[in-house]
Structures are given as C-alpha cells and as structure tokens.
CSV table of C-alpha atoms in Angstrom, one decimal:
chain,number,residue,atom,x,y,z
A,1,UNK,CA,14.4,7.4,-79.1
A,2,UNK,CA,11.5,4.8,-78.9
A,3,UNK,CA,9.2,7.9,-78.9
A,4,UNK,CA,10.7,9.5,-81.6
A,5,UNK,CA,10.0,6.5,-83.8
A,6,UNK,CA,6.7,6.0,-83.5
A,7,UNK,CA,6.2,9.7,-83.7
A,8,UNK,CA,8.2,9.1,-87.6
A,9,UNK,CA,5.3,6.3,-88.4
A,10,UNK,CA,2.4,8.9,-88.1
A,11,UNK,CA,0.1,7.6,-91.3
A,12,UNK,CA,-0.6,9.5,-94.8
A,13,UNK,CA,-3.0,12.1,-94.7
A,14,UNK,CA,-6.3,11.1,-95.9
A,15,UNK,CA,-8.5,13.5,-97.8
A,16,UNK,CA,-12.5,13.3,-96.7
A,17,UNK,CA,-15.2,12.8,-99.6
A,18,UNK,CA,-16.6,16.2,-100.3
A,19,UNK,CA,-20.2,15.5,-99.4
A,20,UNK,CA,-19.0,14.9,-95.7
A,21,UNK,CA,-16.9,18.2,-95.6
A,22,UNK,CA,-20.1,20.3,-97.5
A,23,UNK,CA,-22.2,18.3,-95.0
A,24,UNK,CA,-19.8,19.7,-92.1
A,25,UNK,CA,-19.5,23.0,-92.9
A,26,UNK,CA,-23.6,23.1,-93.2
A,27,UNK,CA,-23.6,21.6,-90.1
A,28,UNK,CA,-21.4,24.3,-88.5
A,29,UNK,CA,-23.4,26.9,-89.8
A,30,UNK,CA,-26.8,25.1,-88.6
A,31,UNK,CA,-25.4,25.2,-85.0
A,32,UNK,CA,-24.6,28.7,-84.7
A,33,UNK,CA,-28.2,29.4,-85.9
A,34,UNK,CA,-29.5,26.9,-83.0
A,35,UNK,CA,-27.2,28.4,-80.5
A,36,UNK,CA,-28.1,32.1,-81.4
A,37,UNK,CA,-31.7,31.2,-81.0
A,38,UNK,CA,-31.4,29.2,-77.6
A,39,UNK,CA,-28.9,32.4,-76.7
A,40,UNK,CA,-31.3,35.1,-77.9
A,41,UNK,CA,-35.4,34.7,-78.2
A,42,UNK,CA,-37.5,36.1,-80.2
A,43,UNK,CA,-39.9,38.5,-77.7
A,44,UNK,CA,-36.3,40.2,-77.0
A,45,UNK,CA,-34.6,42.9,-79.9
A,46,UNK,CA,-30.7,43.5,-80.8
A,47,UNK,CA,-29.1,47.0,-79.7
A,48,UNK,CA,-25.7,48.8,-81.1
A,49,UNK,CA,-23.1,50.1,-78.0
A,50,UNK,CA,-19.9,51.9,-79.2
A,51,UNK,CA,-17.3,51.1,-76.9
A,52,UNK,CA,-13.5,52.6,-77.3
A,53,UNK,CA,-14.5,53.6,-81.2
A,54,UNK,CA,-15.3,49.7,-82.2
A,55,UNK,CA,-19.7,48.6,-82.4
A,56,UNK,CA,-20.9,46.2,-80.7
A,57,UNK,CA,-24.3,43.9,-80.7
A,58,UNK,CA,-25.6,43.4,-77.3
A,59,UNK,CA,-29.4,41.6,-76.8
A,60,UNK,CA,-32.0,43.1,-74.6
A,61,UNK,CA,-34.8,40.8,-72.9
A,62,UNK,CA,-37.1,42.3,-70.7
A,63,UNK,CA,-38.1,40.6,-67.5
A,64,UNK,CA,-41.0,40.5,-65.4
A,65,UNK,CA,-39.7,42.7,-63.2
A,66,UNK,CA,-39.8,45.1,-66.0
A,67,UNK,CA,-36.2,45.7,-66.4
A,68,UNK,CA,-34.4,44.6,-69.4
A,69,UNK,CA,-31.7,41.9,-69.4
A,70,UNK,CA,-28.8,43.0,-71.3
A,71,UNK,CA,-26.6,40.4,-73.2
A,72,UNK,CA,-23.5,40.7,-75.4
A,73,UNK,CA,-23.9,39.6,-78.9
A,74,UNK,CA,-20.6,40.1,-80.8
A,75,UNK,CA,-18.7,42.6,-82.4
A,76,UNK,CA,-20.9,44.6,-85.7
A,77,UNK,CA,-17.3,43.4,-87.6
A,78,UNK,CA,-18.3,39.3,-87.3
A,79,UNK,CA,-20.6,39.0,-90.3
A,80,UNK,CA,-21.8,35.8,-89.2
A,81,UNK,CA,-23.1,37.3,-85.8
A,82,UNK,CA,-24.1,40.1,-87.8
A,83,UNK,CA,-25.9,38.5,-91.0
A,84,UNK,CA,-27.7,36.4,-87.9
A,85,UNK,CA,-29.2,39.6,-85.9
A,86,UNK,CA,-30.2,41.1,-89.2
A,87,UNK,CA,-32.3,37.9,-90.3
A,88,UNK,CA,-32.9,36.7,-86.4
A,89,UNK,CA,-36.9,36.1,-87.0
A,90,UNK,CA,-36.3,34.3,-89.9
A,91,UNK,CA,-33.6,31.1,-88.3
A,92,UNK,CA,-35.1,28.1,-88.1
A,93,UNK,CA,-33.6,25.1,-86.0
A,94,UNK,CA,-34.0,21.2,-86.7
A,95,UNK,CA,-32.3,19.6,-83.8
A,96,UNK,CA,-33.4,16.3,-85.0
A,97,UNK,CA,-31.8,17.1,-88.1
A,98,UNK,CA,-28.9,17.9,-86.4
A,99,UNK,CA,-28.3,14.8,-84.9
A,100,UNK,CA,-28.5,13.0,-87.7
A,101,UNK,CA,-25.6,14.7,-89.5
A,102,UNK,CA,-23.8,14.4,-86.9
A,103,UNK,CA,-24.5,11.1,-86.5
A,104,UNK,CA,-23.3,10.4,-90.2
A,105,UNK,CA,-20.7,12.2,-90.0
A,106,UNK,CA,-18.8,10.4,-86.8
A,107,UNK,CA,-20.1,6.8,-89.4
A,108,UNK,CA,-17.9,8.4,-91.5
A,109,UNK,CA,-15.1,8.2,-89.3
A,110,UNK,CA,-14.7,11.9,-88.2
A,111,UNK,CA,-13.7,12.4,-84.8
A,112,UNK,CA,-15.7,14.0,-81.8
A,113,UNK,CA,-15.0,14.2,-78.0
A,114,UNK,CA,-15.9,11.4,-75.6
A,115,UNK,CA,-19.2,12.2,-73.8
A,116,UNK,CA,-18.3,13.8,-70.6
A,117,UNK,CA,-15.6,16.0,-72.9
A,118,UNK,CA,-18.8,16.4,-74.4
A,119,UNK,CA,-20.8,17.2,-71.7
A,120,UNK,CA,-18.6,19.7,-70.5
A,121,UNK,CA,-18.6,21.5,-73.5
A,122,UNK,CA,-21.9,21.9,-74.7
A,123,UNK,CA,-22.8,22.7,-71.0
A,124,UNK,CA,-20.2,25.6,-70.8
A,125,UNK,CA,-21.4,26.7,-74.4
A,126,UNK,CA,-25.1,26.7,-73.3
A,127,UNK,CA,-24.1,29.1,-70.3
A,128,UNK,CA,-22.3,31.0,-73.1
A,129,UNK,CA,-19.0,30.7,-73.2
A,130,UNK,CA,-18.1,30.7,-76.4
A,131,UNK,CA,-21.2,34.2,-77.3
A,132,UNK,CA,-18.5,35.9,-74.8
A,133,UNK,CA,-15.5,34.9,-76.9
A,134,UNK,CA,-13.6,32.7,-74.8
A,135,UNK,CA,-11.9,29.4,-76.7
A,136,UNK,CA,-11.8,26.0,-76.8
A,137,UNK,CA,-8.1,24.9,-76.7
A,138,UNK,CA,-6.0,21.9,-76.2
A,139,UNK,CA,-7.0,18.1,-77.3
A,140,UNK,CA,-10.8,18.7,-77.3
A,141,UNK,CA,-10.2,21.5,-79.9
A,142,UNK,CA,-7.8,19.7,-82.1
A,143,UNK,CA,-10.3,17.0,-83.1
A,144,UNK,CA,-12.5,19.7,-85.0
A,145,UNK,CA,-10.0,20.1,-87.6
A,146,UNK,CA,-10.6,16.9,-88.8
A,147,UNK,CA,-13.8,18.4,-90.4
A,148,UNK,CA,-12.5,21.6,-90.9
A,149,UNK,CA,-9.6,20.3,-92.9
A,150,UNK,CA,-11.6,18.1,-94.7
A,151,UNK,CA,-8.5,15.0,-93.7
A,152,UNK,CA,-8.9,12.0,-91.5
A,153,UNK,CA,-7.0,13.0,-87.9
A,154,UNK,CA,-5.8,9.7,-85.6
A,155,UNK,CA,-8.0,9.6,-83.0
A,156,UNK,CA,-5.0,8.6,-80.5
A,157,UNK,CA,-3.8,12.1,-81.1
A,158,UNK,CA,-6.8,13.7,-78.9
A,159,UNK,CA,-6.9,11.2,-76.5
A,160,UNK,CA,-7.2,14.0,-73.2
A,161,UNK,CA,-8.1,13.7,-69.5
A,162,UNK,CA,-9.0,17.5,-69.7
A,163,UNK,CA,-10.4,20.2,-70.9
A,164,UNK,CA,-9.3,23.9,-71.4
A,165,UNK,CA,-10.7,27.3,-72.1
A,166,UNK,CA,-9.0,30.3,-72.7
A,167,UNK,CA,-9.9,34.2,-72.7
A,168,UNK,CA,-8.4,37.3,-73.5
A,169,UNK,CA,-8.0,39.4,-70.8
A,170,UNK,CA,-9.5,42.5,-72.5
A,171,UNK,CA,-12.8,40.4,-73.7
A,172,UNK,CA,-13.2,39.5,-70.6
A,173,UNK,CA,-13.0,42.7,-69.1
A,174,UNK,CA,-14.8,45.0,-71.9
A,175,UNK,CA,-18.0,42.6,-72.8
A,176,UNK,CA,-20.0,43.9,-69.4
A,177,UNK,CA,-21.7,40.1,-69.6
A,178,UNK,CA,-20.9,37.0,-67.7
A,179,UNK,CA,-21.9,33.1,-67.5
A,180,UNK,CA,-23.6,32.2,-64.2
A,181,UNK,CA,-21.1,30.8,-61.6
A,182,UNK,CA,-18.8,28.1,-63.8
A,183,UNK,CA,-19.1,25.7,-60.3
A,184,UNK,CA,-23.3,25.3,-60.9
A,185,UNK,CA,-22.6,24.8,-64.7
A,186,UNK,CA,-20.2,22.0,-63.9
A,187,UNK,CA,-21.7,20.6,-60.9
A,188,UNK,CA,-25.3,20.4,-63.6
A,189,UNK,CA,-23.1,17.8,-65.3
A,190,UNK,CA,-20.9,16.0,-62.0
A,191,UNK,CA,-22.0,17.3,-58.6
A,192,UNK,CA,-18.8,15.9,-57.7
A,193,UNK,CA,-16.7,18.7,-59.7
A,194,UNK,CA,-15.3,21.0,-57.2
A,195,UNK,CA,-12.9,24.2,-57.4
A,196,UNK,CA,-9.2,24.0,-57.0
A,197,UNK,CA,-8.2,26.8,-55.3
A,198,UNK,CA,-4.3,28.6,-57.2
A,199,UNK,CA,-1.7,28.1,-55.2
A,200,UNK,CA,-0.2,31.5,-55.6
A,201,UNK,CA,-3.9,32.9,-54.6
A,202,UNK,CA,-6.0,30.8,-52.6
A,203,UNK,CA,-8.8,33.5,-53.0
A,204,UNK,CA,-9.0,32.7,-56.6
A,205,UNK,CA,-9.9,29.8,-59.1
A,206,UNK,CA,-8.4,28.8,-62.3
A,207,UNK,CA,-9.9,25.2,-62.2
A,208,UNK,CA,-12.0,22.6,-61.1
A,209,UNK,CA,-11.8,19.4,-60.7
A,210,UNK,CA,-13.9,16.1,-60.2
A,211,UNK,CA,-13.4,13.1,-57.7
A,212,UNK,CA,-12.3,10.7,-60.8
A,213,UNK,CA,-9.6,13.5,-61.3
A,214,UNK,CA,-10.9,15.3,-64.7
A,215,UNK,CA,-10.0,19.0,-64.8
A,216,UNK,CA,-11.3,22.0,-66.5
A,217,UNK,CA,-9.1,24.7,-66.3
A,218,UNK,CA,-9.4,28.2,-67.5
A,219,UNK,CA,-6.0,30.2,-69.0
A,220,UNK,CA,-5.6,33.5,-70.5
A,221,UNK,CA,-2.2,35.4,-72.1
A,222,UNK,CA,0.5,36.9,-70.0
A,223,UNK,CA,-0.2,40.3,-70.0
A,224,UNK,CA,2.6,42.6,-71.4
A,225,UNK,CA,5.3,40.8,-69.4
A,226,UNK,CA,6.0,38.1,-67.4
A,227,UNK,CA,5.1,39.5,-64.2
A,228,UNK,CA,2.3,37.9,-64.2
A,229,UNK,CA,2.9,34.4,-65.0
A,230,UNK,CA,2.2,32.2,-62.2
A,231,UNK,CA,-0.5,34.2,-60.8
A,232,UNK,CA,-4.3,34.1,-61.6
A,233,UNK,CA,-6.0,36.9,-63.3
A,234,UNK,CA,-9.6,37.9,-62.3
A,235,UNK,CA,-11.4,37.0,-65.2
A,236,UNK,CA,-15.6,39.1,-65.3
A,237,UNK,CA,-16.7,37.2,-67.3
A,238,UNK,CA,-16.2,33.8,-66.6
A,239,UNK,CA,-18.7,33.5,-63.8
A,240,UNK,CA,-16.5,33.7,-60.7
A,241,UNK,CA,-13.5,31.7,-62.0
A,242,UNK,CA,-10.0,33.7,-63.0
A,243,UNK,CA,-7.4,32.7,-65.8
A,244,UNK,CA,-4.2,31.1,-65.3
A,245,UNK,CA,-1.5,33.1,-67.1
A,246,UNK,CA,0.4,31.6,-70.0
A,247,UNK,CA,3.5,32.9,-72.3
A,248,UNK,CA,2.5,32.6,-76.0
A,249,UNK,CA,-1.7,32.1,-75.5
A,250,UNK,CA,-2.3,35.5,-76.8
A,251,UNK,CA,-1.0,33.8,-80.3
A,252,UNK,CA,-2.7,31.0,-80.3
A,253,UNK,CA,-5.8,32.1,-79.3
A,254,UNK,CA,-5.7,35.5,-81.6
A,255,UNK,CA,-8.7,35.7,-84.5
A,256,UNK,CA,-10.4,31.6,-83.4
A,257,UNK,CA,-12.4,30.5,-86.1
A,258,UNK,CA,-16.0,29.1,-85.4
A,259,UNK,CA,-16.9,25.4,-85.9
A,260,UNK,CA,-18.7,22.5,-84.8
A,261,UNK,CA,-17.7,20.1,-82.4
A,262,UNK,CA,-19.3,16.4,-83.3
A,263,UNK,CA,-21.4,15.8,-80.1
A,264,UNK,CA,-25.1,14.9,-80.0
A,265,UNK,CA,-26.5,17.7,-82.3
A,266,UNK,CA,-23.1,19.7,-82.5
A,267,UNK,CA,-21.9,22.5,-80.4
A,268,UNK,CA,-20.9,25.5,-82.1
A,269,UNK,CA,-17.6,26.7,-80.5
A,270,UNK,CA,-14.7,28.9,-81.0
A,271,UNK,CA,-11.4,27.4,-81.3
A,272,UNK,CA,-7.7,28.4,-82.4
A,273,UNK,CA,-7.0,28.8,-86.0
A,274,UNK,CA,-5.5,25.3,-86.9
A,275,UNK,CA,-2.0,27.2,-88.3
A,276,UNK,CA,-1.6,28.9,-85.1
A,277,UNK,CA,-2.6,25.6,-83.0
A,278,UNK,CA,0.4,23.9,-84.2
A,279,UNK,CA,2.9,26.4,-83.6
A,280,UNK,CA,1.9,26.8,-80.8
A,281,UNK,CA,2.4,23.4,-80.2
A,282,UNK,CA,5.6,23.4,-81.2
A,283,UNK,CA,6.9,25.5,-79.0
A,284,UNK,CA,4.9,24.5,-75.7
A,285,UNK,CA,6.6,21.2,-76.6
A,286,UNK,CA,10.1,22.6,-75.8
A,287,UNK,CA,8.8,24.3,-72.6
A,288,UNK,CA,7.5,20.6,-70.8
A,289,UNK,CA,8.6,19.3,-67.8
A,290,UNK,CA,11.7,16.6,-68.0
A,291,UNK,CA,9.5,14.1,-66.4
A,292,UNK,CA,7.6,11.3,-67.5
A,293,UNK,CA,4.5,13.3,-67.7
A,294,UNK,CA,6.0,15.9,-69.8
A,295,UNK,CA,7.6,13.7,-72.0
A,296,UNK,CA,4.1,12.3,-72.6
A,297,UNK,CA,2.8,15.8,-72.9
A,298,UNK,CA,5.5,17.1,-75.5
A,299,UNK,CA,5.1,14.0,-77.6
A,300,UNK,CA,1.3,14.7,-77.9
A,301,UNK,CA,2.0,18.0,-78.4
A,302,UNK,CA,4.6,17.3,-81.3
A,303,UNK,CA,2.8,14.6,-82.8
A,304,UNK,CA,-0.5,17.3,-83.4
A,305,UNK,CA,1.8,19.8,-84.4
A,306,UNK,CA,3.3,17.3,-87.1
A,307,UNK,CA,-0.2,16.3,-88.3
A,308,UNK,CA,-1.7,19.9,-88.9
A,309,UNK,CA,0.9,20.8,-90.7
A,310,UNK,CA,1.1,18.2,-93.1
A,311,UNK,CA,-3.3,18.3,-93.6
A,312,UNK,CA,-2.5,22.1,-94.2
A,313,UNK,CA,-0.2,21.4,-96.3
A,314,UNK,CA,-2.0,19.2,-98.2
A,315,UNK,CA,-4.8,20.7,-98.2
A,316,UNK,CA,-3.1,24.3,-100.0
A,317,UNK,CA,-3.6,26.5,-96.7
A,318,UNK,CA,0.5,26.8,-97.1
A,319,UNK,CA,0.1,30.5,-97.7
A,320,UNK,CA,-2.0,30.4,-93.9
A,321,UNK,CA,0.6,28.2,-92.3
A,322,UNK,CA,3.6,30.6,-93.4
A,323,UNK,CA,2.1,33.6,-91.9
A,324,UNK,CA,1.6,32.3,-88.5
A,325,UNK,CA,5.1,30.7,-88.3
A,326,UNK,CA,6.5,34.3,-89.9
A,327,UNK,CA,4.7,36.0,-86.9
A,328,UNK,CA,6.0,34.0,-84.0
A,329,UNK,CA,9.2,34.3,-85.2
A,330,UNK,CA,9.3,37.5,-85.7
A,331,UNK,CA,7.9,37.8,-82.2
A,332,UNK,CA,12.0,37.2,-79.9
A,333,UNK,CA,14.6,35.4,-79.6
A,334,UNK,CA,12.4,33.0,-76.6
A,335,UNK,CA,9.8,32.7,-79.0
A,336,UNK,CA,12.8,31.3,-81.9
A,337,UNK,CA,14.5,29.3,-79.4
A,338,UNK,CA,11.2,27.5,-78.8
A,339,UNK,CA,10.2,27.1,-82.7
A,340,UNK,CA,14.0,25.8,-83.2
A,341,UNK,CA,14.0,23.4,-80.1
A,342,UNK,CA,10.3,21.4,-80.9
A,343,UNK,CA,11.2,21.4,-84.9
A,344,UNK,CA,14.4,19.4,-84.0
A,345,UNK,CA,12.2,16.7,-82.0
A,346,UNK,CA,9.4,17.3,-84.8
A,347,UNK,CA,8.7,13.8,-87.1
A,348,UNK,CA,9.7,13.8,-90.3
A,349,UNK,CA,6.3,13.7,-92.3
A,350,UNK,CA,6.2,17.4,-90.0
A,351,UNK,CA,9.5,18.6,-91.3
A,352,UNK,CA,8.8,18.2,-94.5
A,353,UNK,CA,5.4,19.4,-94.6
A,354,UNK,CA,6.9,22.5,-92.8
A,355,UNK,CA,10.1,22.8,-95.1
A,356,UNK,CA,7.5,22.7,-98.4
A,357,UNK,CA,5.5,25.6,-96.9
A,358,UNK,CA,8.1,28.0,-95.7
A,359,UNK,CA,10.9,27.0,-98.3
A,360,UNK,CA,14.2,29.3,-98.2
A,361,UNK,CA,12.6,30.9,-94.6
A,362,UNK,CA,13.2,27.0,-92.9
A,363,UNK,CA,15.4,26.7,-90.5
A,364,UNK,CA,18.4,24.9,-91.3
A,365,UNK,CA,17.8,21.5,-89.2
A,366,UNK,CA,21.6,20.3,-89.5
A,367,UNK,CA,23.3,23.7,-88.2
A,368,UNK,CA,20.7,23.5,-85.2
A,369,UNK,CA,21.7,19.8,-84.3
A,370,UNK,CA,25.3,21.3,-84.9
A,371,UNK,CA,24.7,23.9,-82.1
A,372,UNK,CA,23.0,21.9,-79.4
A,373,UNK,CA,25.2,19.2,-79.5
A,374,UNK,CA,27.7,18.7,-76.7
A,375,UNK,CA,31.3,19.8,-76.8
C-alpha cells in the first residue's frame, strides 16, 4: 500500500521552454550527422541492394588489400538515412559545439545517463549498434523522452543498474553486417566485463557482466510462439552475442524513433516510440516476480508508464497513445489480462491521463476490482 502511495504523489508535468526543446531536436539531428560521418568516410561511396522486394543502402570502403568493405546503411524508406547519403559530402560536424548543447541542456535540468551508462552506450553505438537497427530499451531509454516530449521527467524514475538492447530477429538476420565481438567493445570501457553464459545454452551469450555486478544484456521478440521463450537466439549481427527471448518486445520495439541521448556530445540512438514504451510497461509490470525485487521492478515500471502517459497527454500525442493501446489490445486475451492487471496498480495521475485519451474504449476500473477480488 506504502508503494502505491507514493507512486499517487508523482509531481505535475512540467512543460520545457521551447528554445531548449528546438535546441534538442537540433541537437538530435547534429548527432546523426556526426555518427554517419564517423560510420561512413568520405574516400568510400553509398550502393543500393534489393533484398526480398524492399532497397537498401549499404557503404562500400575499399581496403588496402584492395577488397571493398561492405557496410549496411539503412533502408532507401528512412529519409533521414536517405536525405544523409544523398548530401554525405556536404555534413559537417562540430563536436565542440556539441558538447556545449549538451551541456546547456542537462543546466537546464534535462536528464541523461550516468557516465558508465554512458560509456556503454556511446561505445556500443560507435561499434554500430544502433546503424544495424538494434534499440535502446529499458531505464537508459526512458530518460530521452524528457527532450523528446519537451516535459521535465523525475530523475528517480531512470535510476538503473543496467542496460538493455534489443533486436529483431529478422534485422539481425537480413542486414549481412555485424559489430566486432560485443566482449572487446565492452571490455574497451571495463576490462573487468565478462560474458554470462544462458543457462538453457551454455554455448551461447545473452549478457555480460562486470565485477561490480552491472549488466548489459541483449533481448529480442519471441518468435511466432512461445517455444522459444527461455532459450537464446543466435543473433549475426550482434558480434558473437545472441538475444534473450521475450513475450511482447516485438511491440515495444516495432517503428523506434531516433534521438539523442544527453552524454558528452550526444549519442544518436534508436529507442521505442514513447506510446509503445509505456504500454509495454504496463503490462511487463503484471508479469514481475512476487518478490522484493520484482515488486521494486513493477513499481518502476508503473511509475514510467504513469509518467508517459500523462506528458503524452499533455503534450496532444493522445491520438499516438490510443493507437498503441488499441493495437495491444487487440493483440489476445494474455495481452488484455496484462493491460487490465498493471492499470489497476497504475497511479492515479496515470489513470486519468489514460482515461482522457482513450475515452468510451477505457476499461472500466470498478468492474475489474469487482472481478479480482476474492470470494
């Protein structure tokens, strides 16, 4: 009950001035230009390859050994990616200039990851994660919408001793690219990290894990049905590691939208659209342990579920918000069950948020109390 209380206190949503949110989405679009030139140099040229009816960009550096190096780009259908290859002699980059918006904009009180989250991150990007589509999920994620959103977020609602990635399975199959083995990459930043081996498959690797006990862990969505949950998937192209399965990743991390994250001179990542993010999170809160831990985990996860939707709300994506919920409904009766059990534990500033967004399609929170009380 104590939880549940303190979850009800969550403060007003703040709006951000407008010259920090302008200043942010600039700043997002400066980073994908620094990362696309760091990703792709100039002595190199951009090629079209049809695969399964859809184009694709992929990058071709040659080497001394006087083979080319080919890279995937992005699909022909992202006009950023695109609008980038088309006009890639022209980028310029200002790292200094960088920092310094990002710097002014964490003055300003938007949020950003602690520095080894941060570390990780830009480290995983560099290797290029995010060019080969996977996403930033969980707690690490959630503080970009702060920016995105253009609303102050409580920073003790990304508070994380983690961080995740996800992939779709397909990507990861069909992109004929990889990042150079994910153990070096994370061992450049702590030579301490080492991999965790899965416990259903010794032979494989979802995570990895340092001596001070931070993990990064890599998931992907339960393909088709649940016969594969619990086991890893081989993942090509995440540089030796595989994917941990998950029910209901395939909707979170379905169309991620690009942004910043606020660290050094920004890191241009991929993460969940904030509308699916919190449903998501709603239902992943009914799934948690019993235990302390997963109380602690299904609070969190409530409490950011809560928050999005009132800042989308707030700030008129309710048209955004209503679609997602509409979809994972529509989606089973597991997937109701699990949008019905986190809305009953969901704080009121949530509720209503929620309730003003889908109107007559709310679920009807004093028949649902009715049904799971005791007899």
């Amino acid at each position: 009950m104590a939880g549940a209380l303190e979850r009800d206190k969550l403060p007003m949503m703040k709006e951000i001035d407008i010259s920090y949110r302008t200043m942010f989405a600039e700043l997002a679009q400066r980073t994908l230009d620094g990362q696309f030139l760091s990703d792709f140099p100039l002595e190199g040229w951009f090629v079209t390859v049809t695969v399964k009816d859809r184009d694709y960009w992929y990058f071709d550096l040659p080497t001394p050994e006087g083979k080319d190096k080919r890279s995937y780009v992005g699909p022909q259908s992202d006009e950023a990616i695109t609008a980038r290859v088309k006009a890639h002699k022209e980028i310029k980059d200002n790292v200094r200039e960088r920092r310094r918006m990002v710097s002014t904009l964490r003055r300003a009180g938007l949020p950003g990851p602690d520095n080894f989250a941060g570390d990780i991150t830009k480290a995983l990007a560099d290797a290029g994660l995010f060019r080969l589509r996977a996403v930033l999920i969980g707690s690490v994620a959630f503080s970009t919408y702060a920016g995105m959103l253009g609303v102050r977020l409580p920073s003790s609602a990304m508070q994380t001793g983690d961080a995740d990635f996800a992939q779709d399975f397909a990507i990861s199959a069909g992109v004929q690219d990889s990042l150079p083995p994910v153990l070096d990459v994370l061992q450049s930043i702590d030579p301490e990290f080492r991999a965790v081996p899965h416990e259903a498959d010794r032979a494989k690797v979802v995570a990895f894990q340092n001596a001070r006990g931070y993990r990064v862990e890599f998931l992907t969505g339960n393909r088709g049905s649940d016969e594969h949950t619990g086991k890893p998937s081989p993942m090509p192209a995440l540089g030796g590691a595989s994917a941990e399965n998950l029910r209901f990743l395939d909707y979170l991390i379905y169309e991620p939208v690009r942004t910043v994250l606020l660290f050094r001179e920004g890191v241009n990542v991929l993460v969940p659209a904030p509308e699916r993010y919190a449903v998501h999170k709603l239902i992943v809160s009914s799934r948690r342990l019993t235990d302390t831990l997963g109380r602690v985990k299904a609070d969190k996860d409530l409490t950011q579920a809560s928050l999005l939707f009132q800042a989308l709300v707030e700030t008129r994506h309710d048209s955004e918000l209503t679609d997602a919920w509409a979809e994972a409904w529509d989606r089973g009766d597991s997937w109701k069950d699990g949008l019905c059990q986190g809305l009953l534990r969901l704080p009121h500033k949530g509720v209503e948020a929620l309730g003003k967004a889908l109107g007559s399609e709310m679920p009807d929170l004093e028949k649902l109390r009715a049904e799971t009380r005791p007899t």
